[in-house]
XYZ file of C-alpha atoms in Angstrom:
595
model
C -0.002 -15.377 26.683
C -1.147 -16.776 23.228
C -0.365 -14.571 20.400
C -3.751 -13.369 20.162
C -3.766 -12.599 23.896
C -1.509 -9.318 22.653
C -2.498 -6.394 21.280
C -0.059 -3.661 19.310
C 0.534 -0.188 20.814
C 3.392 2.074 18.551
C 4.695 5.751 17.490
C 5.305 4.480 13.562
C 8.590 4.045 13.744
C 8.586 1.287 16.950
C 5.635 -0.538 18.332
C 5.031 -2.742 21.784
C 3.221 -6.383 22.663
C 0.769 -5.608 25.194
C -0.788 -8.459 26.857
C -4.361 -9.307 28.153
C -2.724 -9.774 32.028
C -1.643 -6.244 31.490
C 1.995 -6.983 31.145
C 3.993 -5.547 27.815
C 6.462 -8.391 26.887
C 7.877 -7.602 23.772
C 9.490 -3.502 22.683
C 12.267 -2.436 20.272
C 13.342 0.977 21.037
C 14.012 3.034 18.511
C 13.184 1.286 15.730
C 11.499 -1.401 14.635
C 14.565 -3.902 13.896
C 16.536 -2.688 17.187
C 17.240 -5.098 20.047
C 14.314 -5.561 22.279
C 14.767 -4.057 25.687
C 11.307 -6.034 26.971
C 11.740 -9.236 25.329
C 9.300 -11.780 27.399
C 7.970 -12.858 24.476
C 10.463 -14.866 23.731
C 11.390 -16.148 26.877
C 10.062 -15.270 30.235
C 9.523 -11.991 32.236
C 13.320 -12.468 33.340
C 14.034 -11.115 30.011
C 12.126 -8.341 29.802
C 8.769 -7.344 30.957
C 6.421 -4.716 32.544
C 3.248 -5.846 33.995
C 0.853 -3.066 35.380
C -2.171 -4.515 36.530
C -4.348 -5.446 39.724
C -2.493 -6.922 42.320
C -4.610 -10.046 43.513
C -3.846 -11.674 39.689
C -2.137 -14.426 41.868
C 1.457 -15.720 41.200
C 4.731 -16.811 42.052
C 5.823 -12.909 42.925
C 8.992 -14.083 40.871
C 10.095 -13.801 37.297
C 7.035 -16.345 36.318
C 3.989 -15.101 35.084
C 0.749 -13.713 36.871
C -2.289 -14.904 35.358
C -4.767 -11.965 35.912
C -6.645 -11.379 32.794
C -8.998 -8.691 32.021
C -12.207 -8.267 31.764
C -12.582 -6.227 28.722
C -9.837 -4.192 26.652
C -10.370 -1.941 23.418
C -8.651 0.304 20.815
C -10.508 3.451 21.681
C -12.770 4.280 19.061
C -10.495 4.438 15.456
C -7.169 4.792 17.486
C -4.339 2.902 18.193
C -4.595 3.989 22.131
C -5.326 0.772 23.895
C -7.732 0.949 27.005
C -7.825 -2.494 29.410
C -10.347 -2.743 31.752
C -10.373 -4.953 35.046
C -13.783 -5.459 37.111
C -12.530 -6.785 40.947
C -14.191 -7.145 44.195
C -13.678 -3.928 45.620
C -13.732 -2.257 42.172
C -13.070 -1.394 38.725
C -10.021 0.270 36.868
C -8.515 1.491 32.963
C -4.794 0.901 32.151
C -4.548 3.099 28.753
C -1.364 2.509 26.885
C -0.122 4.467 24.142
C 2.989 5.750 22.280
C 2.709 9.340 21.135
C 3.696 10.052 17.404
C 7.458 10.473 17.965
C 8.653 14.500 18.177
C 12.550 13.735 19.719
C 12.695 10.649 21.699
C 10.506 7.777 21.655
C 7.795 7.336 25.010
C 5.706 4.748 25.869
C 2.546 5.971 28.425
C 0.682 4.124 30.856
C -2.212 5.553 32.664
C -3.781 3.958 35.420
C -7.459 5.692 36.070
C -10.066 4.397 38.513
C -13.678 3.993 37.679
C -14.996 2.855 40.508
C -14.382 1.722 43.945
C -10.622 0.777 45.204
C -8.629 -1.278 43.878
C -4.989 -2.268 44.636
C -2.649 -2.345 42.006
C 0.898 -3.488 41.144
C 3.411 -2.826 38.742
C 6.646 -4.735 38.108
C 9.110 -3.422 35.673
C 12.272 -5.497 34.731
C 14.489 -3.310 31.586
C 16.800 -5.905 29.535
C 18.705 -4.397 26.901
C 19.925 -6.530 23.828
C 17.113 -9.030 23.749
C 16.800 -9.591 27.558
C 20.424 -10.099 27.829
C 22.002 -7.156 29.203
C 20.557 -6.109 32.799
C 21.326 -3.004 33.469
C 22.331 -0.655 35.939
C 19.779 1.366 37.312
C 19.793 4.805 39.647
C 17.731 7.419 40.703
C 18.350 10.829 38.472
C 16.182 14.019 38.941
C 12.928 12.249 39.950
C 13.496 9.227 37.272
C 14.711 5.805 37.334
C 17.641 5.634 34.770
C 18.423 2.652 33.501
C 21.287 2.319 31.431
C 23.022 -0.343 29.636
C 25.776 -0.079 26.634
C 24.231 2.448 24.292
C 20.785 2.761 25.494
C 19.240 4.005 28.594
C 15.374 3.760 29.576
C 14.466 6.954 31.851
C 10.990 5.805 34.089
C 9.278 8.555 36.124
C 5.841 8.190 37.595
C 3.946 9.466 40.732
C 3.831 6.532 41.753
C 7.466 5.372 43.833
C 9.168 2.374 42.376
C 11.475 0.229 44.890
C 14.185 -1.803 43.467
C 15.533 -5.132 44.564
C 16.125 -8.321 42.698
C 16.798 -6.990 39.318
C 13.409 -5.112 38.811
C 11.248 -1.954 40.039
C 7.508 -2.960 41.727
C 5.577 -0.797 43.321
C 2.056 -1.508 45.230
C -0.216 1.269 45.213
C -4.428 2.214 45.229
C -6.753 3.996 42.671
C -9.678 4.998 43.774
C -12.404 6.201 41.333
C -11.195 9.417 39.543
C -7.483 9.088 40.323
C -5.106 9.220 37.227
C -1.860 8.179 37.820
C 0.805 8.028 35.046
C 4.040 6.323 34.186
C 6.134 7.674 31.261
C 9.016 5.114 29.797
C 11.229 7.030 27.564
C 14.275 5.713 25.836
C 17.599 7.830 25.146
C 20.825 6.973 23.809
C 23.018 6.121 27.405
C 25.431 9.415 25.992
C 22.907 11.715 26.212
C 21.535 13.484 29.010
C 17.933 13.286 30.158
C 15.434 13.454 27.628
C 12.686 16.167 27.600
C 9.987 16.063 29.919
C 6.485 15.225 28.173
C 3.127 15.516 29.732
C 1.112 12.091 29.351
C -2.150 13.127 29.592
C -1.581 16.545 26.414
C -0.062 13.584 24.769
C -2.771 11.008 24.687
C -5.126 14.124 23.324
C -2.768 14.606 20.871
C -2.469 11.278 20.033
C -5.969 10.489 20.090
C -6.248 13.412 17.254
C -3.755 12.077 15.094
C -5.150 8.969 14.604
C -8.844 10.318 14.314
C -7.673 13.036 11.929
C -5.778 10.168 9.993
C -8.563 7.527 9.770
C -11.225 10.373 8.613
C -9.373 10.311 5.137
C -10.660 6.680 4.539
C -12.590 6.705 1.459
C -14.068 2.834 2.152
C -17.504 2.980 3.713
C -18.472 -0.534 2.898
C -20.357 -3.305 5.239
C -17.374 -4.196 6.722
C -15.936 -0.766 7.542
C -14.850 -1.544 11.287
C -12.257 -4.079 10.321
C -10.879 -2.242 7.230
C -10.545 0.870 9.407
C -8.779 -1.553 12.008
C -6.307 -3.035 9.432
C -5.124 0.307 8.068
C -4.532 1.926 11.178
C -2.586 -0.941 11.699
C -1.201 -0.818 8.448
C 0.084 2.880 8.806
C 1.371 1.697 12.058
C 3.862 -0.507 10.845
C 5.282 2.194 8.558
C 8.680 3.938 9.715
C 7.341 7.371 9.344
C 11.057 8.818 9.012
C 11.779 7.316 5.673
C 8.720 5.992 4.610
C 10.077 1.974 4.722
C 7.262 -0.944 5.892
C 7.544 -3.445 8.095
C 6.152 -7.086 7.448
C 5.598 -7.259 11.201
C 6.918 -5.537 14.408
C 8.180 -9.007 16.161
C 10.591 -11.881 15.077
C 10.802 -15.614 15.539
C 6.690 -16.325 17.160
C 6.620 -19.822 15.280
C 4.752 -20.852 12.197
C 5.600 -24.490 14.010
C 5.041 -24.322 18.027
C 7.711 -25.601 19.131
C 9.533 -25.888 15.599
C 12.236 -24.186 13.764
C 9.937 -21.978 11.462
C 10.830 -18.897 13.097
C 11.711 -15.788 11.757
C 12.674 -11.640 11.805
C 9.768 -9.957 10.110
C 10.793 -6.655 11.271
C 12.125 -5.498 7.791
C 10.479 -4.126 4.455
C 9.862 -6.607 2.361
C 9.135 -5.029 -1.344
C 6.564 -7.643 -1.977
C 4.633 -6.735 1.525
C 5.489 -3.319 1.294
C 3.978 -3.021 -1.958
C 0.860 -4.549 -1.435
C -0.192 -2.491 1.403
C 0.652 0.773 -0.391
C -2.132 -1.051 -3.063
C -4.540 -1.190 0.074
C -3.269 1.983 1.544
C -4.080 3.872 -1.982
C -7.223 2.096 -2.294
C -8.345 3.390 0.692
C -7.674 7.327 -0.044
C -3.608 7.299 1.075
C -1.725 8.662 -1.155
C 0.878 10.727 1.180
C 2.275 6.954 2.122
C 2.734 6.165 -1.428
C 4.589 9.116 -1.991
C 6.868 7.896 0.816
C 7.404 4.788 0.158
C 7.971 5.940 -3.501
C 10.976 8.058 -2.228
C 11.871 4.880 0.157
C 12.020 2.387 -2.626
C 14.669 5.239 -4.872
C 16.542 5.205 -2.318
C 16.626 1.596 -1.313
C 17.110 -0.248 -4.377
C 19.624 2.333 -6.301
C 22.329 0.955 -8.320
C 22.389 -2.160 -10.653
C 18.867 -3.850 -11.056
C 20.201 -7.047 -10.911
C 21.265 -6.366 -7.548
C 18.163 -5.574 -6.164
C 17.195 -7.319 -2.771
C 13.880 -8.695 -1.554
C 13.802 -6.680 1.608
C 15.650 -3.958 3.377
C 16.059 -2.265 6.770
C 13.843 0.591 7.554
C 15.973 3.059 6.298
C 17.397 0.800 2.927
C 19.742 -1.064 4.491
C 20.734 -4.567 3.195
C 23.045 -6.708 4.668
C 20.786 -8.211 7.046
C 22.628 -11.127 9.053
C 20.969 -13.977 10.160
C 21.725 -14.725 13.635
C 20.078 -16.983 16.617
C 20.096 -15.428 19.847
C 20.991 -18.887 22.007
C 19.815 -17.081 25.481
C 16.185 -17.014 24.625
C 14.104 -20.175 24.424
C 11.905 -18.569 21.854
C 8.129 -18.480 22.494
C 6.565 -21.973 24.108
C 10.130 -23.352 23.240
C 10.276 -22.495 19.780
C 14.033 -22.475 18.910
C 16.119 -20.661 17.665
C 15.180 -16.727 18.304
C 16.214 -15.247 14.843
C 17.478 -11.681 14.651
C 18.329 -10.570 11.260
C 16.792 -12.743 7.704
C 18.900 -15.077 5.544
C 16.503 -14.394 2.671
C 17.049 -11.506 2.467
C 19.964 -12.237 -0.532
C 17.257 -14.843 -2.207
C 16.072 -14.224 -5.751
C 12.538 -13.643 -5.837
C 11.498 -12.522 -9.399
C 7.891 -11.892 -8.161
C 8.699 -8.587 -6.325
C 9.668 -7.240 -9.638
C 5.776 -7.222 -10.301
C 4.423 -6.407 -7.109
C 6.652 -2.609 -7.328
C 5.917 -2.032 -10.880
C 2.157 -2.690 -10.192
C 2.015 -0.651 -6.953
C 4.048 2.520 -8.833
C 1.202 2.044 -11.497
C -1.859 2.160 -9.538
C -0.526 5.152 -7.395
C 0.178 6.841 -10.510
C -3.379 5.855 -11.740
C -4.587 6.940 -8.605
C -3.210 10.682 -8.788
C 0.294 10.238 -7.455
C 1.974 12.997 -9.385
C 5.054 11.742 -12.152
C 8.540 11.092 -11.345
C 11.105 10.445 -14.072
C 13.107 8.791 -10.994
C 10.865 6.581 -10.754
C 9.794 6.136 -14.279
C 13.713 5.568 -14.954
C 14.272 2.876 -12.454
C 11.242 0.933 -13.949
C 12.831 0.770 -17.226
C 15.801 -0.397 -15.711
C 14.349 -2.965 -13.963
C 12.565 -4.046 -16.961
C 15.892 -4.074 -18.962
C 17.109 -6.773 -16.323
C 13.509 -8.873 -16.032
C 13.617 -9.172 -20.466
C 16.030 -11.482 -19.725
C 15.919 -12.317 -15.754
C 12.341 -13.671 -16.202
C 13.802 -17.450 -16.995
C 15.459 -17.934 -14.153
C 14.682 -20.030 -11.531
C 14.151 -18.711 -8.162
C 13.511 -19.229 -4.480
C 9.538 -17.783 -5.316
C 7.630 -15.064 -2.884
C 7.592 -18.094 0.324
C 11.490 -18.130 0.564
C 11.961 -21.496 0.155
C 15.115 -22.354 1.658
C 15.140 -25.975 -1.066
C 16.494 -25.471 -4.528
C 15.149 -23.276 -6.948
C 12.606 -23.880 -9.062
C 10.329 -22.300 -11.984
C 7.725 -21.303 -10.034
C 4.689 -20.608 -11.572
C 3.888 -17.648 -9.404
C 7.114 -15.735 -9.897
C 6.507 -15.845 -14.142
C 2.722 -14.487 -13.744
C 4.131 -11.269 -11.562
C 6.970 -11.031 -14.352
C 3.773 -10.783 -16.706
C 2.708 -8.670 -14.300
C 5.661 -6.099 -14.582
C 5.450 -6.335 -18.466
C 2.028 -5.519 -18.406
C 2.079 -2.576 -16.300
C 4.394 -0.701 -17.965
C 2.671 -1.353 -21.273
C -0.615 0.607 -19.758
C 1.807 2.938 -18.477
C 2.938 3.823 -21.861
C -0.638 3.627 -23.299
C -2.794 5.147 -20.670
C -0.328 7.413 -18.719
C 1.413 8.910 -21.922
C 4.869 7.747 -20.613
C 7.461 6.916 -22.804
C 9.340 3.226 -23.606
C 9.746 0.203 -25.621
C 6.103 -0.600 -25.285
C 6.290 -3.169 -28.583
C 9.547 -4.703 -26.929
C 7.182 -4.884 -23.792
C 4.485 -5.732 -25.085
C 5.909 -9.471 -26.453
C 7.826 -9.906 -23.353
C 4.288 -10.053 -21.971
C 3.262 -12.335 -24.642
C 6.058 -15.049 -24.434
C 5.766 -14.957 -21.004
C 2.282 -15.721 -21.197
C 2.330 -18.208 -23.962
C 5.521 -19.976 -21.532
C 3.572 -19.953 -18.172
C 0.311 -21.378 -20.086
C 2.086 -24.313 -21.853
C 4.878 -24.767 -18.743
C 2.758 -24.373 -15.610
C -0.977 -25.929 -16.704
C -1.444 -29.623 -16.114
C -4.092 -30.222 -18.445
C -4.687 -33.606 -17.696
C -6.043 -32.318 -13.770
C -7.184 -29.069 -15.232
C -4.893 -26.579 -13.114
C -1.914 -24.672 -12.906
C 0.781 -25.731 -10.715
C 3.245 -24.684 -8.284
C 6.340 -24.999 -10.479
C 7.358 -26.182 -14.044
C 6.799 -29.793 -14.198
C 5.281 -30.235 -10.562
C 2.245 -31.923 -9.408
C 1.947 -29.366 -6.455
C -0.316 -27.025 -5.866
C 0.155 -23.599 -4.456
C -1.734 -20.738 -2.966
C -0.364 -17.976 -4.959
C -2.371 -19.615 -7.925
C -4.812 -17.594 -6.914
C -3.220 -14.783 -7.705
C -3.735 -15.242 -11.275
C -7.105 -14.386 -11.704
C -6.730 -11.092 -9.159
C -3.458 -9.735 -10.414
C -5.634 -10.324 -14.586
C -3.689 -12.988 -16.131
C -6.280 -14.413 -17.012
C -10.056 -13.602 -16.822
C -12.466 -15.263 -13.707
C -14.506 -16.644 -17.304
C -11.368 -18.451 -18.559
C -12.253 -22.112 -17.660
C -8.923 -22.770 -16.472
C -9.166 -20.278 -13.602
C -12.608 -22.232 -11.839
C -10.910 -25.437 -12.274
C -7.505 -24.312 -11.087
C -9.748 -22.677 -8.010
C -11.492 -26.040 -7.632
C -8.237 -28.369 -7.093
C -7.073 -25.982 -4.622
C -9.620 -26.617 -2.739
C -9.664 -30.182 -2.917
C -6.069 -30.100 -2.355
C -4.996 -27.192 -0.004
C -7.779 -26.914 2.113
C -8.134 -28.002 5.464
C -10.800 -26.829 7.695
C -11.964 -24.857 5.510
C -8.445 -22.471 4.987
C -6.047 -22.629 2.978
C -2.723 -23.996 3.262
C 0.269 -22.057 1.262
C 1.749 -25.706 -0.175
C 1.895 -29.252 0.229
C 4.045 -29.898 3.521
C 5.319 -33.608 4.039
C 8.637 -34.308 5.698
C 9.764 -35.873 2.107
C 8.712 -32.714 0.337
C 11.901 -31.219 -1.380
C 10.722 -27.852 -2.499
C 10.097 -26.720 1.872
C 13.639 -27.540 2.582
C 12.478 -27.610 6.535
C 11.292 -29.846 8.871
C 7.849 -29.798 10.447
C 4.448 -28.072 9.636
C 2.695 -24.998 9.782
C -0.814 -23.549 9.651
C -2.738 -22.655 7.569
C -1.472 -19.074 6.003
C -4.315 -16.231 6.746
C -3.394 -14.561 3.109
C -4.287 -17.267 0.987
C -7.598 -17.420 2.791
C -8.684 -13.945 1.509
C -7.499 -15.181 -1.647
C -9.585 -18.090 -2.278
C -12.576 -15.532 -1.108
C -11.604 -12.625 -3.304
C -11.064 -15.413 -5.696
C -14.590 -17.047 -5.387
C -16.294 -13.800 -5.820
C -14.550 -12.798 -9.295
C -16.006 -16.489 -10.502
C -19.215 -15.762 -9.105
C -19.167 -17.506 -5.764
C -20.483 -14.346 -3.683
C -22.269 -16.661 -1.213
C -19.872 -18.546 -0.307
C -16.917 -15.747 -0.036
C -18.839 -14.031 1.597
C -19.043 -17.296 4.178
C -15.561 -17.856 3.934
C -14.514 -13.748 4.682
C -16.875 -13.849 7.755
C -15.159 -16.903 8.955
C -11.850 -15.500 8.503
C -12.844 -12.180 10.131
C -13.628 -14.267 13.306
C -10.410 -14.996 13.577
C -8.873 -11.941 13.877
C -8.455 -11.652 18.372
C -10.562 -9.102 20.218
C -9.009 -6.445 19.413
C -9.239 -6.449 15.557
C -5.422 -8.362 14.693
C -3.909 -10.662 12.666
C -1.013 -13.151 12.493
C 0.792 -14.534 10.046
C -1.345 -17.567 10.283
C -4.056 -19.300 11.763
C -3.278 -23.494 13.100
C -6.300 -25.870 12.981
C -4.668 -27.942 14.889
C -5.003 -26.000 18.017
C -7.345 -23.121 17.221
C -4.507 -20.548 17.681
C -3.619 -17.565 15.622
C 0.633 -18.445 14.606
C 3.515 -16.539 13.161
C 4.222 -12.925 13.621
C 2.085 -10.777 15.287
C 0.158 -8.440 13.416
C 1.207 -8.984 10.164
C 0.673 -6.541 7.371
C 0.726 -9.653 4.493
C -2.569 -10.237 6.719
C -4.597 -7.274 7.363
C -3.578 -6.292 3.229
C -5.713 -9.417 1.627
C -9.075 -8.577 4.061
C -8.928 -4.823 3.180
C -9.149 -6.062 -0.748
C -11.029 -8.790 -0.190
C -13.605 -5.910 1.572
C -13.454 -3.754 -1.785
C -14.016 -6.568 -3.699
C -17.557 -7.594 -1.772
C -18.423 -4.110 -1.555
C -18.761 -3.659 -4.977
């Protein structure tokens, strides 16, 4: 399947790959960052993979692939229950799939119903703990199939009887128009006895309610409501409801490069990303997720702020090892699978911003006081009056050597200047005259350091020709105003520059290009898109970000999502899949056109 071929099923605190041939390839049970025990995705169904779907798709009947797509599939209404539909011959059936908000142990449900006719199905089901490496042994216990392996175990039960042979579970069976036949895939820790017993059809009401009871607090009711109400609900789905933590994405290692190295584990909260969709969560009427998060981030980052990371597991941890896992070829042969992120120990001076902002604005936005909170801030500011001049690795983790990038010194702005109009407009107390010309030399530095007057723009680093993306930034995060000449013109070479098919590349990318530090290319990156849009519209270029917003909404696949980024080249969505530093951008880039 292409990445866009998936769509995202999850229980916020895991989430599944399911694909349009009806197989789920890719699932991390419990959490988000735990090894995959369906990990196709990165290799083949030998490593991992459930396909439920009509049985004259065609195929080898081996570990390869069958190709039956459907005809139509859908979130239901303002859910995250998926519903795939397949016309045939002799008739028509629904595969819904779904995982229930969690109560004890996670569940994944399946639900074949026929609409019309007969039709034969099939169903192939092949558990592999530890990223597809561990095939486990499987028995029959009290009506289940129990699958167990090290410390997990998968417990299967269905109506429908599964034979094993060959290191998987198929059945053949018929629907006929009103059957309903379920399967229920639950996952325990191997110690434990058999989970409790859910029923999958009180659970897909309940589910359904959640999500409609959650999505009726969205406050946006703008002109392009449907795919704002599709990013949040995809937003809330990537949060780990138990501690409030955010994931960049729920997959690792689907390639920036087909078939290159730019691979990577996404499934960890970055501050940066985590902060910007609590902006777009509390901008939408969700304040309850700032709250968590809010509690997260305390808890995360406590002790010296100097020693604050970039990202964390869900729950705050931080050593975060990077490691390839040599047994999968990675998707369409992009090696190595990465499990665990090297950058995670990288100085990025930007997220200091991005959390001081996003505390600000939920404040702002009625999120009561906490002198926690407040007291961390000044401590973090205590570091940045002095941390600011550094060079760093800036927000795309470059893995050259550091550099002044221009980026990282506007969000330190950005962190002055917050807590200034927290001392001045939310009566909190602080240095605010210390603050306030730490915002002014950084200013002053970033306006003299990072402007090449002679080509009328601001540039990636201090002393560079290069452009970057995050430029963009400037004029949305109020560094400067959209009237300042230097933003249009800074807007303008970005565009002559960056652009390429109309979207916007993050940086300059040439094998001789030092700052990278990899090898190869990548797409165009879907964030900086919205940015240039949101951007065009603050300088008066409504028509055309208007044009460019539509275009980029057309990207999204049929079912409303987002990757990382989208490739020219080959008219393919690329990167992790969905990705929150995606579906953030076009819910403010939608405020910002509905004004």
């Amino acid at each position: 399947m292409r990445i866009e071929d998936y769509a995202l099923i999850g229980d916020m605190q895991s989430a599944a790959l399911v694909g349009r041939d009806g197989s789920i390839d890719w699932l991390c049970l419990p959490r988000f960052d735990a090894p995959a025990c369906l990990a196709a995705l990165l290799g083949d169904a030998s490593n991992g993979s459930w396909r439920l779907a009509p049985a004259d798709g065609g195929g080898d009947g081996g570990a390869g692939r069958r190709t039956a797509l459907a005809t139509r599939r859908a979130y239901r209404d303002e859910t995250l229950i998926l519903e795939t539909v397949w016309e045939t011959p002799t008739g028509s059936v629904r595969v819904t799939d779904f995982m229930p908000p969690r109560q004890s142990n996670p569940d994944l449900v399946r639900i074949v119903e026929g609409l019309s006719g007969t039709v034969e199905m099939s169903t192939e089901i092949r558990i592999r703990f530890d990223y597809g490496r561990i095939v486990p042994w499987v028995r029959r216990v009290d009506g289940h199939v129990l699958a167990v392996g090290g410390p997990d175990s998968v417990w299967l039960r269905s109506p429908v009887p599964l034979k094993g042979g060959d290191y998987k579970h198929a059945a053949a069976f018929t629907v006929s128009a009103g059957d309903r036949l379920p399967f229920v895939f639950t996952w325990q820790p191997s110690h434990e006895g058999a989970p409790e017993l859910i029923d999958p059809f009180e659970q897909l009401a309940e589910t359904e309610q959640f999500w409609k009871e959650w999505v009726s607090e969205c406050t946006y009711q703008g002109r392009w409501r449907e795919a704002v109400v599709r990013s949040l609900i995809t937003l809330k789905a990537l949060t780990y409801a138990p501690t409030g933590g955010i994931v960049a994405a729920p997959t690792t290692s689907l390639p920036e490069d087909f078939g290159g190295l730019r691979n990577w584990d996404y499934r960890f909260c970055w501050l940066r990303d985590a902060a910007m969709t609590l902006d777009a969560l509390i901008g939408s009427g969700y304040l309850e997720e700032a709250r968590a998060w809010r509690e997260w981030l305390l808890r995360a980052i406590a002790g010296r702020p100097e020693d604050i990371q970039i990202m964390y597991g869900v729950a705050g941890e931080r050593r975060l090892p990077e490691l390839t896992l040599g047994w999968l070829p990675g998707y369409e042969g992009s090696a190595p699978a990465r499990i665990g992120n090297g950058a995670a120990n990288q100085l990025q001076l930007d997220v200091y911003g991005e959390v001081v902002n996003c505390l600000y604005v939920a404040r702002r936005e009625g999120l009561p006081p906490s002198n926690h909170a407040w007291s961390l801030v000044r401590r973090m500011m205590d570091f940045l009056e002095s941390g600011w001049k550094l060079p760093d690795e800036g927000l795309w983790e470059i893995r050259g050597p550091r550099r002044h990038f221009v980026h990282s010194k506007v969000m330190a702005w950005v962190a002055a200047d917050r807590c200034v109009r927290v001392v001045h407009e939310l009566r909190r107390t602080g240095p605010v005259e210390r603050w306030t010309a730490l915002r002014d030399r950084i200013h002053a530095e970033v306006c003299e350091k990072g402007f090449d007057a002679e080509r009328g723009t601001f540039t990636q680093s201090y002393g560079s020709r290069e452009l970057d993306a995050s430029l963009l930034m400037i004029p949305l995060v109020g560094f400067l105003p959209p009237e300042d000449p230097r933003v249009p013109s800074t807007i303008e070479a970005i565009e002559r520059e960056l652009v390429e098919d109309g979207l916007v590349m993050r940086y300059p990318v040439a094998e001789d290009n030092a700052v990278d530090g990899l090898p190869g290319r990548e797409g165009a990156f879907l964030a900086c898109s919205f940015w240039l849009a949101e951007a065009r519209a603050m300088v008066g270029r409504r028509k055309e970000a208007i044009e460019l917003f539509e275009r980029l909404l057309s990207l999204r696949n049929d079912v409303g999502l987002l990757a990382e980024e989208y490739d020219p080249r080959y008219g393919r969505l690329a990167g992790n899949f969905p990705q929150a530093f995606s579906h953030v951008p076009l819910i403010h880039t939608a405020q910002t056109l509905s004004v």
